[in-house]
Coordinates of C-alpha atoms and ligand atoms in Angstrom, one line a residue:
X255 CA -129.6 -135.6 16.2
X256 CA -129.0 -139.4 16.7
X257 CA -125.8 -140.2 15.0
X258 CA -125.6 -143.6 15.3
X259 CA -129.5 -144.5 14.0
X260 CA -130.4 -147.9 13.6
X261 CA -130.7 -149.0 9.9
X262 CA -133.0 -152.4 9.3
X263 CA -132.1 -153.8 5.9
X264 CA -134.3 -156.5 4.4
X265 CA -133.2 -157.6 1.0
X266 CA -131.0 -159.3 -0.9
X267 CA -127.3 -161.1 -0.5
X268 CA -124.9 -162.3 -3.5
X269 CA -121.8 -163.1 -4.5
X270 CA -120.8 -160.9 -7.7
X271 CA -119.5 -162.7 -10.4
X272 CA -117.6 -159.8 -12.4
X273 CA -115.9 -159.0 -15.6
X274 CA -114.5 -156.2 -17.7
X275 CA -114.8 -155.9 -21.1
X276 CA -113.9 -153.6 -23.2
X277 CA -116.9 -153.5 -25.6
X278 CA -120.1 -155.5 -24.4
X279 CA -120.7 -159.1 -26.6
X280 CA -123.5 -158.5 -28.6
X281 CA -126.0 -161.8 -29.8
X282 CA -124.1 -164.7 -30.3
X283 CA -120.9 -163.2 -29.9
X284 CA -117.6 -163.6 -27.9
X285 CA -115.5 -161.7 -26.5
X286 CA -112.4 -162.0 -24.3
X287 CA -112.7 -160.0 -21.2
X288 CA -110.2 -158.9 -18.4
X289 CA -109.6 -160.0 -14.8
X290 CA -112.2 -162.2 -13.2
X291 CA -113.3 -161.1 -9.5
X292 CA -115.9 -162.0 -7.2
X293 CA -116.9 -159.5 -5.4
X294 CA -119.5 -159.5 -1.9
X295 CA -122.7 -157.8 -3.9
X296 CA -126.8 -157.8 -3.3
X297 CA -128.5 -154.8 -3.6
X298 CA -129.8 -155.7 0.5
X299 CA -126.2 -156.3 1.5
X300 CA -124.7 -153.5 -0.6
X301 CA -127.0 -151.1 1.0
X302 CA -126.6 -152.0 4.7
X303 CA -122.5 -151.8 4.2
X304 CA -123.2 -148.6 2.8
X305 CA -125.1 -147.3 5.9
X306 CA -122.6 -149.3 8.5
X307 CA -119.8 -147.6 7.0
X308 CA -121.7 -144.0 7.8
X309 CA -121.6 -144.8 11.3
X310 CA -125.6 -147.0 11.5
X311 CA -126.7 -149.5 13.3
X312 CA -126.9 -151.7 10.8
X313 CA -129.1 -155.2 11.2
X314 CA -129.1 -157.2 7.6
X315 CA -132.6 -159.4 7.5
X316 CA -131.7 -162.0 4.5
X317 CA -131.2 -165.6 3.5
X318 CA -127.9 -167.7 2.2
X319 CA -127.2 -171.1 0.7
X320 CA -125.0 -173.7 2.8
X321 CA -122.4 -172.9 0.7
X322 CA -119.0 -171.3 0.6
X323 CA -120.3 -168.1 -0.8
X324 CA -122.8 -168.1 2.3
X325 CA -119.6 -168.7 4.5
X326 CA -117.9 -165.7 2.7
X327 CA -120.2 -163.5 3.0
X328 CA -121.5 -164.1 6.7
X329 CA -117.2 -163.3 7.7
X330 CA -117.4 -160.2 5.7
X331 CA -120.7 -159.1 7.3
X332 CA -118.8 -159.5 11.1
X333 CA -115.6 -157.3 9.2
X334 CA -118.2 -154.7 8.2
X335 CA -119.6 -154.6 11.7
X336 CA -123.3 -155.5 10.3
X337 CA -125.6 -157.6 12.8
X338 CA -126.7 -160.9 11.1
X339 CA -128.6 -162.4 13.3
X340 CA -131.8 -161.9 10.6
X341 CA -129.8 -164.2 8.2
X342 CA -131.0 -167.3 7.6
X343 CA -129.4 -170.1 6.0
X344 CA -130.8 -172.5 4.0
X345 CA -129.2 -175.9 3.3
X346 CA -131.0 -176.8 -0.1
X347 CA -129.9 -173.6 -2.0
X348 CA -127.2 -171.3 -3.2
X349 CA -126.3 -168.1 -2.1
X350 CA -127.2 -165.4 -4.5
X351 CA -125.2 -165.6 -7.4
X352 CA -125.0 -161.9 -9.7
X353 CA -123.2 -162.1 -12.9
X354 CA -122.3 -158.9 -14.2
X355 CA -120.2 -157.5 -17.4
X356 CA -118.9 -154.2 -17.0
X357 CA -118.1 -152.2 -20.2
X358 CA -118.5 -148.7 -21.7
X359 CA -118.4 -146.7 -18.1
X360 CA -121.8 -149.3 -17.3
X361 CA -122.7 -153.0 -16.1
X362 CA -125.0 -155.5 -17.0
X363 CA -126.5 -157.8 -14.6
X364 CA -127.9 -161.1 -14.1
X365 CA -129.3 -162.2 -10.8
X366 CA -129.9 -165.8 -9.9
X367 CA -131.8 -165.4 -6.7
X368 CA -131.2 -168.6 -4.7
X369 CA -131.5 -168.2 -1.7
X370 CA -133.4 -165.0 -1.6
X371 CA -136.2 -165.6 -3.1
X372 CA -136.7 -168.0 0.3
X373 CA -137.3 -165.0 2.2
X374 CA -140.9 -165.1 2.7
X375 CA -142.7 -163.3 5.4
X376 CA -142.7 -166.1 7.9
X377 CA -139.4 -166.5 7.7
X378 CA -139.1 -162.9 8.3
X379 CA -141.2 -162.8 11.4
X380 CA -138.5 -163.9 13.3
X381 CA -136.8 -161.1 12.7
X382 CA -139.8 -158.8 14.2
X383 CA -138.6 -157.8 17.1
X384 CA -135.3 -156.5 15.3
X385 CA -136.9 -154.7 12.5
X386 CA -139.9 -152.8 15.0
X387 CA -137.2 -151.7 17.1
X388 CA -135.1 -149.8 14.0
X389 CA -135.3 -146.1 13.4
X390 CA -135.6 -146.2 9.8
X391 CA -136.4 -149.5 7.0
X392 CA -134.6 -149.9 3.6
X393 CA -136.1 -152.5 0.9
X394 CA -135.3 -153.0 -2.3
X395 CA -137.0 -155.9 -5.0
X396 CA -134.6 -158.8 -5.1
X397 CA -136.6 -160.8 -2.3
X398 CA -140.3 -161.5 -2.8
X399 CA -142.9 -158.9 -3.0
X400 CA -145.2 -160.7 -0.2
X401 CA -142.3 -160.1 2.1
X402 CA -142.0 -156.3 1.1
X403 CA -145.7 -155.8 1.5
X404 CA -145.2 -157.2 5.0
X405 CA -142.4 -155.1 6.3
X406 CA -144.0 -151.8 4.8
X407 CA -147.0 -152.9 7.0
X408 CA -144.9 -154.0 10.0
X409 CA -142.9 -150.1 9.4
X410 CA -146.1 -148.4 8.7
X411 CA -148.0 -149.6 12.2
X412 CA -145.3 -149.2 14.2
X413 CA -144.4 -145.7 12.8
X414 CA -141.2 -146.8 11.4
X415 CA -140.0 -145.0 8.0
X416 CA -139.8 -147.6 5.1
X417 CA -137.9 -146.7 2.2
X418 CA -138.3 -148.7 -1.0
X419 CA -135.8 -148.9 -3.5
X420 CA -137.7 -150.5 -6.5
X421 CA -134.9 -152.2 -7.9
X422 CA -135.5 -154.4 -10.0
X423 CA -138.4 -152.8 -11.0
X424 CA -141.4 -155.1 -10.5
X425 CA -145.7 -153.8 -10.3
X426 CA -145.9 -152.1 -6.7
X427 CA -149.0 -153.0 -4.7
X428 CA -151.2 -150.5 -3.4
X429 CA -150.6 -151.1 -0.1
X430 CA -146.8 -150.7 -0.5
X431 CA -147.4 -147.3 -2.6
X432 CA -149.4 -145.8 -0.1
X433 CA -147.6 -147.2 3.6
X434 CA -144.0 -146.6 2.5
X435 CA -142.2 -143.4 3.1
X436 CA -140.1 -143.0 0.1
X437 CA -139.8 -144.0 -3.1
X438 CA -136.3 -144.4 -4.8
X439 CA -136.4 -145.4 -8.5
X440 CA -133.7 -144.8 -10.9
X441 CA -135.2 -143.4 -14.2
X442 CA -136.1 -146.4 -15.9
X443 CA -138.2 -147.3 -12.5
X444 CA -139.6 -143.8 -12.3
X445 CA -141.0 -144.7 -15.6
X446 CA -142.2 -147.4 -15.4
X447 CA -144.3 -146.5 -11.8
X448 CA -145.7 -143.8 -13.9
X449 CA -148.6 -146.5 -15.1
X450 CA -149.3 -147.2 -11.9
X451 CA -153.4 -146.5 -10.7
X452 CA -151.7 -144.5 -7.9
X453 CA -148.9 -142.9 -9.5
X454 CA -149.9 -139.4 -8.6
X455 CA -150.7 -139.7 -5.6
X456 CA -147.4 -141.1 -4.2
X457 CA -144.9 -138.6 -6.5
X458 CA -144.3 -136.5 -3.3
X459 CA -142.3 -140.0 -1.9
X460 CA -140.7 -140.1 -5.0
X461 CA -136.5 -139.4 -5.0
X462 CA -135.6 -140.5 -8.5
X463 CA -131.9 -140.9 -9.3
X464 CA -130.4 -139.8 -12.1
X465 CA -126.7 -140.9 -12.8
X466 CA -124.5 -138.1 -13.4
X467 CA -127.5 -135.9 -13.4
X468 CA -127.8 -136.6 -9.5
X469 CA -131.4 -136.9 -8.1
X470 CA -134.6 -134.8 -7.6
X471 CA -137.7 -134.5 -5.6
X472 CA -140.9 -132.7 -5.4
X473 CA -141.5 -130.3 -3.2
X474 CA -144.8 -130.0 -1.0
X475 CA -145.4 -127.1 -3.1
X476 CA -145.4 -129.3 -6.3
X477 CA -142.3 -128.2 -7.4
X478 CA -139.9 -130.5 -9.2
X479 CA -136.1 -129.6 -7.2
X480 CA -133.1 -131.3 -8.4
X481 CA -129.9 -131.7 -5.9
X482 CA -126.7 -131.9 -8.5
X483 CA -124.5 -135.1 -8.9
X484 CA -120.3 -134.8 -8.2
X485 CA -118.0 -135.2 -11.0
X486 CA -115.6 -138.1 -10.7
X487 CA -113.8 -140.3 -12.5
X488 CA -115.9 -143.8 -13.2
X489 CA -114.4 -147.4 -12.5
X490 CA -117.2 -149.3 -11.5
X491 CA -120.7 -147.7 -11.3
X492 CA -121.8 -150.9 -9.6
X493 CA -123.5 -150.7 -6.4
X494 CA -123.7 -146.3 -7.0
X495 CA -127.4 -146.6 -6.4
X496 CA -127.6 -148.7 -3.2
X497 CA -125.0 -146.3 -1.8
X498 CA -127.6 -143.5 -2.4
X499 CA -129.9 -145.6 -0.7
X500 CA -127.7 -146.5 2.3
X501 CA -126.2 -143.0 2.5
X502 CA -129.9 -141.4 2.2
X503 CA -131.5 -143.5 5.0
X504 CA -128.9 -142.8 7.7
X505 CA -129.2 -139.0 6.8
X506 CA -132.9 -139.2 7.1
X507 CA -132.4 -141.1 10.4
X508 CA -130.1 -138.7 11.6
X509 CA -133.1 -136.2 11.2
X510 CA -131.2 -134.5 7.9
X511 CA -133.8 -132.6 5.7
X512 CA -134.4 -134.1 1.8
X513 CA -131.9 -131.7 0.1
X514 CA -129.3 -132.4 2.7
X515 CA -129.7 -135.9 2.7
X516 CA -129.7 -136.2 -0.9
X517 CA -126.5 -133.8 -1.5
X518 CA -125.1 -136.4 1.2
X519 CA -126.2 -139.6 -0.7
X520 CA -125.1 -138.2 -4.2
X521 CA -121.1 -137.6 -2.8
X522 CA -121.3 -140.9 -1.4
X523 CA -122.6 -142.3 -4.4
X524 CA -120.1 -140.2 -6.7
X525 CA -116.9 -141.8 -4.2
X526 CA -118.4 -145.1 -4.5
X527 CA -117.9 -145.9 -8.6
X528 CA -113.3 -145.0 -8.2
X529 CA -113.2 -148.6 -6.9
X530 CA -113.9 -151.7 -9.0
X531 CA -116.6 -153.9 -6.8
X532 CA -120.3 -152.8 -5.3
X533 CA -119.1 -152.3 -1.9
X534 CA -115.0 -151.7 -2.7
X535 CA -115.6 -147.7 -3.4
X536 CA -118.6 -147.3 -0.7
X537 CA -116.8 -144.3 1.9
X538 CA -116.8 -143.8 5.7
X539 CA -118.5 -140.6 6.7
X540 CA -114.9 -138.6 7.0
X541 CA -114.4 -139.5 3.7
X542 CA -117.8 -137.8 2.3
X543 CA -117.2 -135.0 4.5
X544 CA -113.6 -134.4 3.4
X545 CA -114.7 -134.6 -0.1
X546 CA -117.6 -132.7 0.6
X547 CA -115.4 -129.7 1.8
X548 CA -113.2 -130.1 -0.9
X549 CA -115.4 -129.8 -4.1
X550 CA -116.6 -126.6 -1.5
X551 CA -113.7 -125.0 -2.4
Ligands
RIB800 O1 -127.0 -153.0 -7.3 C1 -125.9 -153.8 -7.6 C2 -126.2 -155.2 -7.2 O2 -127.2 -155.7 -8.0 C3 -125.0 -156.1 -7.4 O3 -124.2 -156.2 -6.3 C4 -125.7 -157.5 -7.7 O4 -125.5 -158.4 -6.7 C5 -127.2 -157.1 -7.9 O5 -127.9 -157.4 -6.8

């Protein structure tokens, strides 16, 4: 088993812009909220700390403004021990920005792009030789779609497993659906896939979280198997999902079988929302194991 597999992450980087509420505004209303934070987010960046704190490799391909945030967020990257050489900045634009309202046990979220949606393929290609070399590829939908088509086909001819975490969800191309390895909607993306022209042919890729329901698969025997969520107090559910993702590709990597990687991902997931922030609940390894032994009991 290789412990320490090397995790690629191509996606997206952002500074959060949170607040607490305690009952969301609806049209045309105000509200006053509680503290203001801003928090190091992105569903790219949240994944790859995810996976660097499970012991990966982790190499973060992405793109930053000039800007303070950018600045920010490259020193974090160094404290999380993430390799940023696949970062690129870009002097005419901001750094992600994500604003999000969190109320009711949920969040809201608005994503200016910025600088991510400058990650195009060519910019990408620079990164090649990083990417090709990495045991296991995690992608999510905050960067353009061109650029995701490219690294499924980069993963896919080199023999490289891609996972896709179709977040936001956005029409999948056939090339993506049929070259990736997994599949990682939430419910509503599940859904939506389902109109997809190739939708059932790819449902054996598909791992489709579900909250406090946890997550399922199906089987090569065509059956529907469902690993269970953890109970735990919720701060922030922000970010729960790309700790699945994080915690599920290292376990994959580290040769783990669906059920086991998945039980792994959803107590990662479940430690991840005690802490206010997308990355401020995400555990070490001990700390899923511990807990893992513990709920055991
Ligand atoms: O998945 C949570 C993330 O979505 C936030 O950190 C925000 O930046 C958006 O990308």
């Amino acid at each position: 088993m290789n412990d320490h597999p090397k995790v690629c992450v191509v996606g997206s980087i952002n500074m959060d812009m949170v607040t607490a509420v305690d009952k969301m505004p609806g049209q045309g209303e105000t509200v006053l909220g509680g503290t203001f934070r801003t928090n190091p987010g992105g569903k790219g960046a949240n994944q790859a700390v995810a996976a660097a704190r499970l012991g990966a490799e982790v190499s973060l391909v992405g793109a930053i403004g000039d800007d303070p945030f950018g600045k920010m967020l490259l020193k974090h990257f160094d404290l999380e021990n993430i390799k940023r050489e696949g970062i690129q900045i870009f002097s005419e634009t901001s750094t992600g920005i994500a604003t999000i309202i969190i109320s009711e046990n949920d969040n809201r979220i608005i994503v200016s792009s910025g600088a991510n949606s400058k990650l195009t393929p060519e910019i990408v290609e620079a990164s090649k030789e990083v990417i090709i070399k990495s045991d296991i590829i995690l992608l999510q939908f905050e960067i353009p779609m061109e650029t995701i088509s490219y690294i499924v086909n980069l993963g896919y001819e080199h023999h490289i497993p891609v996972i896709v975490n179709p977040a936001p969800y956005k029409y999948i191309p056939e090339n993506i659906l049929t070259k990736a390895t997994f599949f990682t909607p939430n419910e509503g993306e599940a859904f939506s896939m389902r109109s997809m022209p190739l939708y059932e042919s790819i449902t054996n890729k598909l791992i489709t979280t579900k909250g406090k329901h946890g997550a399922e698969f199906i089987t090569p025997t065509c059956e529907v198997k469902s690993v269970h969520a953890y109970a735990v107090s919720v701060k922030d559910t922000t970010g729960a999902g790309d700790t699945f993702n994080g915690a599920f590709a290292v376990e994959i990597a580290r040769g783990k079988s669906l059920s086991e990687a998945i039980n792994f991902a959803n107590a990662a997931a479940a430690l991840s929302v005690g802490k206010v922030g997308a990355q401020a609940g995400m555990p070490k390894r001990d700390e899923v194991n511990e807990f893992l032994v513990k709920v055991q009991k």
